[in-house]
Short mmCIF file of C-alpha atoms in Angstrom, two decimals:
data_model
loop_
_atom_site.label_atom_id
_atom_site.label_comp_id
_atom_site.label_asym_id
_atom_site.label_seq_id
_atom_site.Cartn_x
_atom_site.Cartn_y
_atom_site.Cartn_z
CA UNK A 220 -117.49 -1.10 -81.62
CA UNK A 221 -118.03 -4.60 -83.09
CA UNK A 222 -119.63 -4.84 -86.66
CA UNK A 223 -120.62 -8.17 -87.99
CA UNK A 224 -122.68 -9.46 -91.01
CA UNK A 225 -125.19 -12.61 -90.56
CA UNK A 226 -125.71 -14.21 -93.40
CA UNK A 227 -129.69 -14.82 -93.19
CA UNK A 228 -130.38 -17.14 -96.05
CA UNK A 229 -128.82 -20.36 -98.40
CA UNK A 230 -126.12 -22.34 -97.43
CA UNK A 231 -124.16 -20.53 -95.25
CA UNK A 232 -127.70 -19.12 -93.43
CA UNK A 233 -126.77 -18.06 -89.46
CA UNK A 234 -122.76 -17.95 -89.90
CA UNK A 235 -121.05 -14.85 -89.10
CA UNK A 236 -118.76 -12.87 -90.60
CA UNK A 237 -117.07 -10.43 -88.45
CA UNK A 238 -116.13 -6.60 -90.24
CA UNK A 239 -112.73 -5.21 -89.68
CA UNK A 240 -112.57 -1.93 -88.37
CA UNK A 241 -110.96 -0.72 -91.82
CA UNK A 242 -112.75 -1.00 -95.45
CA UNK A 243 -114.72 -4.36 -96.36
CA UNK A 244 -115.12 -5.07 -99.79
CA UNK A 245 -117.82 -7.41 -101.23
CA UNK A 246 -117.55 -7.94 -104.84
CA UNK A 247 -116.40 -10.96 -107.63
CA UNK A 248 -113.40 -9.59 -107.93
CA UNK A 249 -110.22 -10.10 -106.19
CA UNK A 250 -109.50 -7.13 -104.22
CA UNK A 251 -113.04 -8.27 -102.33
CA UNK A 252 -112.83 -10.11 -99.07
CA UNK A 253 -116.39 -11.71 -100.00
CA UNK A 254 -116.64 -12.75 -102.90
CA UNK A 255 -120.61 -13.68 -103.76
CA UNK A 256 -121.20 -16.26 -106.47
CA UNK A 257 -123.65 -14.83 -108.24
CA UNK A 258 -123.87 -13.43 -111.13
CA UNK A 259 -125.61 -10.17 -110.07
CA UNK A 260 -122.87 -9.24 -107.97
CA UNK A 261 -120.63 -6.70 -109.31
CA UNK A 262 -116.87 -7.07 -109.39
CA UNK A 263 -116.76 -4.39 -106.69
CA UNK A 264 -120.30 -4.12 -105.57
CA UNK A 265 -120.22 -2.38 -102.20
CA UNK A 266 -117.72 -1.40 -99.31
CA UNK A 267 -118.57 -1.40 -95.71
CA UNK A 268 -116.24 0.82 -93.50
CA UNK A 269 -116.92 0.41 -89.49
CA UNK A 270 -114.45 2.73 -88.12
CA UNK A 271 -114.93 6.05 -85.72
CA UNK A 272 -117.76 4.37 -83.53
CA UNK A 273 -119.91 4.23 -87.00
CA UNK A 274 -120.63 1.78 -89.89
CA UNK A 275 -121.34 3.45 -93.36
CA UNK A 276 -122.00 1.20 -96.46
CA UNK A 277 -120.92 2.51 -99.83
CA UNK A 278 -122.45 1.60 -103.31
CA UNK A 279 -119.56 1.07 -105.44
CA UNK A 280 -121.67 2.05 -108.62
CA UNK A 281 -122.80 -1.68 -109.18
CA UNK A 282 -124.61 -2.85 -112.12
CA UNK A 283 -127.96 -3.63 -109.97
CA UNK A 284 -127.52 -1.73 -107.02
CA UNK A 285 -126.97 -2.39 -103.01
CA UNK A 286 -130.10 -2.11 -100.90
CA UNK A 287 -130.44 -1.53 -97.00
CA UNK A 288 -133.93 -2.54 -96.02
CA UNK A 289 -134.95 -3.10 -99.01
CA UNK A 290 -134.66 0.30 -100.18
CA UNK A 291 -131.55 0.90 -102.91
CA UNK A 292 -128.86 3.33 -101.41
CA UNK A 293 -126.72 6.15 -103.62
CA UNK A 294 -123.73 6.64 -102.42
CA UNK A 295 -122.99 6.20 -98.65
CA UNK A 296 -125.43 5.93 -96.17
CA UNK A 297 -125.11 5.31 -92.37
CA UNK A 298 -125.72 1.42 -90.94
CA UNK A 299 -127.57 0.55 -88.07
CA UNK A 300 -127.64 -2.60 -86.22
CA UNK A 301 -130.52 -4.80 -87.40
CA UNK A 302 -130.22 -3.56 -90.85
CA UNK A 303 -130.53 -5.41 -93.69
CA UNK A 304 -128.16 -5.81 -96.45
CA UNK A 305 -129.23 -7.50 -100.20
CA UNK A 306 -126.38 -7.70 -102.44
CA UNK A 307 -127.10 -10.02 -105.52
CA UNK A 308 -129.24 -12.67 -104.16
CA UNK A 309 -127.29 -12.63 -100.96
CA UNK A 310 -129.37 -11.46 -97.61
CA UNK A 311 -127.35 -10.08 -94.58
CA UNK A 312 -128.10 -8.89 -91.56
CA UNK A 313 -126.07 -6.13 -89.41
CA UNK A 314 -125.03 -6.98 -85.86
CA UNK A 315 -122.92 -4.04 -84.44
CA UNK A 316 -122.53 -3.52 -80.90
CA UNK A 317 -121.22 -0.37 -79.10
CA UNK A 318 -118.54 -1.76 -76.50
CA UNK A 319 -115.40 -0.86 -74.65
CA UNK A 320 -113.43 -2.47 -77.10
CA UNK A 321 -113.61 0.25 -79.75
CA UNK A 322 -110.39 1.21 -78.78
CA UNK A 323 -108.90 -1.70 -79.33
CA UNK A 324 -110.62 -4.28 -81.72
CA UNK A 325 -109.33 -8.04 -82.23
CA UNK A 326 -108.01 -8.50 -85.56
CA UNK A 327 -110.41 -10.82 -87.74
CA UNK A 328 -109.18 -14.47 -86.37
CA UNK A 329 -109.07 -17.19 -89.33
CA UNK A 330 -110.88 -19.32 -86.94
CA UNK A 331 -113.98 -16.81 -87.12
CA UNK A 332 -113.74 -17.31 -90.95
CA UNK A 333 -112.46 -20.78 -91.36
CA UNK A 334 -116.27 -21.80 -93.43
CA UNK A 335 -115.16 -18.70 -95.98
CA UNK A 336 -111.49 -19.81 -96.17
CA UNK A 337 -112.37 -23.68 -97.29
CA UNK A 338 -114.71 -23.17 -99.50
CA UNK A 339 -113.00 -24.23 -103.05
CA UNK A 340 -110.56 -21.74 -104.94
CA UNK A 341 -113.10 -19.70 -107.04
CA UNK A 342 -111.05 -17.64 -109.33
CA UNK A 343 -111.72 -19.85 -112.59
CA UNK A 344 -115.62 -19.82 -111.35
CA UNK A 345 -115.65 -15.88 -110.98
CA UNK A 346 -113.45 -15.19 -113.55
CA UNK A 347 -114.79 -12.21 -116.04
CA UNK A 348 -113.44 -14.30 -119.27
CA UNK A 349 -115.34 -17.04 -118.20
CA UNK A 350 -118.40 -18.50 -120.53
CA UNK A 351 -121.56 -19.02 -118.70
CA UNK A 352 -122.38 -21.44 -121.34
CA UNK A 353 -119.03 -23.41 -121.44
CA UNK A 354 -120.22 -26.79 -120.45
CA UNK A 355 -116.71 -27.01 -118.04
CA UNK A 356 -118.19 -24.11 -116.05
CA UNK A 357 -121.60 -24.93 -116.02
CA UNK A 358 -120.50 -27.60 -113.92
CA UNK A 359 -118.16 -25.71 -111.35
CA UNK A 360 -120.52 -22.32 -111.88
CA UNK A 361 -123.26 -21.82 -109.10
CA UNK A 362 -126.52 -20.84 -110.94
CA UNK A 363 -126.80 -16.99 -110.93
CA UNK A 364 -129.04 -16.53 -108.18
CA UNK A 365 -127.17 -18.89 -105.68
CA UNK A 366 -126.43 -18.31 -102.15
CA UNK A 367 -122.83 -19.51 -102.32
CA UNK A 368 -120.00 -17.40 -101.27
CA UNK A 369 -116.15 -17.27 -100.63
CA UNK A 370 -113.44 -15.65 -99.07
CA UNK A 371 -111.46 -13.03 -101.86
CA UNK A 372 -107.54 -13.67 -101.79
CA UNK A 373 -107.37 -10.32 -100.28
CA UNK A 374 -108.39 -12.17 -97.38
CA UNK A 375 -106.04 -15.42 -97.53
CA UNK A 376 -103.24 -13.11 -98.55
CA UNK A 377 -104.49 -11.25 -95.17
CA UNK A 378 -103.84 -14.59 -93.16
CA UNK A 379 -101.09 -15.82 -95.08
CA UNK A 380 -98.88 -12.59 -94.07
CA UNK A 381 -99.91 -12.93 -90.37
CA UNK A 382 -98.36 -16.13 -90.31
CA UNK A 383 -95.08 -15.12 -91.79
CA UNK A 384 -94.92 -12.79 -89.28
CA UNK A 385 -95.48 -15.42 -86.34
CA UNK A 386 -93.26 -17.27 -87.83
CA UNK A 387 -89.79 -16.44 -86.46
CA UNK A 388 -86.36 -18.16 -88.49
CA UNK A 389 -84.11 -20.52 -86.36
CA UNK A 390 -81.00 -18.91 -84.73
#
């Protein structure tokens, strides 16, 4: 199986960001390997899991809720391809294929999410102690409903290891 999200509005509108076959956590907080700007975006908001030939999405008990098609989910409820995803002000869209490669996914390439990976370093932005109305972050804070998002360290820490191990030391 091969699960990817389309992002289907703002900025980043048509780029795609492929899902691991493990647990996918969108959220402002670092654990999350999206990481919405937007202030209606919990810290953890959601997970998606695509693993087993299936894709469930999981509301992580977020302050204004996940919706599939519009409709606001409880708890864990099966994906489908074509399905639509709102988180915040943030519009998705599920592409997940059925294939022979189930058995043996490619990992998430940091060519794939190269547009996540440079966007600037958002932890000051995102950061709970922040002040909305601190002049200093009203400049490098996105309005709340924006469209921008990043990559969570979980994900550069993710690339960052998978280089160490490439690289071997000189004998």
């Amino acid at each position: 199986m091969e699960a990817k999200l389309i992002v289907l509005e703002g900025k980043h509108k048509n780029q795609v960001i492929p899902l691991p076959e493990t647990i996918f956590l969108i959220g402002r907080d670092n654990p999350c390997h999206l990481r919405p700007h937007c202030q209606w975006v919990s810290k953890l908001h959601c997970a998606i899991v695509a693993w087993a030939g299936k894709v469930r999405l999981r509301d992580l008990k977020s302050r204004n809720g996940t919706l599939l098609n519009g409709q606001p989910i409880h708890g864990e409820v099966t994906v489908e391809d074509g399905d639509r995803l709102q988180v915040g002000s943030l519009l998705f869209g599920f592409q997940i294929k059925n294939s022979e490669k189930a058995l043996n996914p490619d990992p998430v390439r940091e060519e794939d999410v190269d547009w996540l990976l440079g966007s600037p370093a958002d932890s000051g932005v995102l950061s709970a102690e922040s002040k909305i109305f601190d002049l200093a972050v009203l400049n490098a804070t996105p309005p709340a409903g924006t469209k921008a998002i990043s990559a969570g360290q979980h994900l550069r820490d993710y690339f960052k290891q998978r280089k160490a191990r490439r690289v071997k030391p000189q004998a």
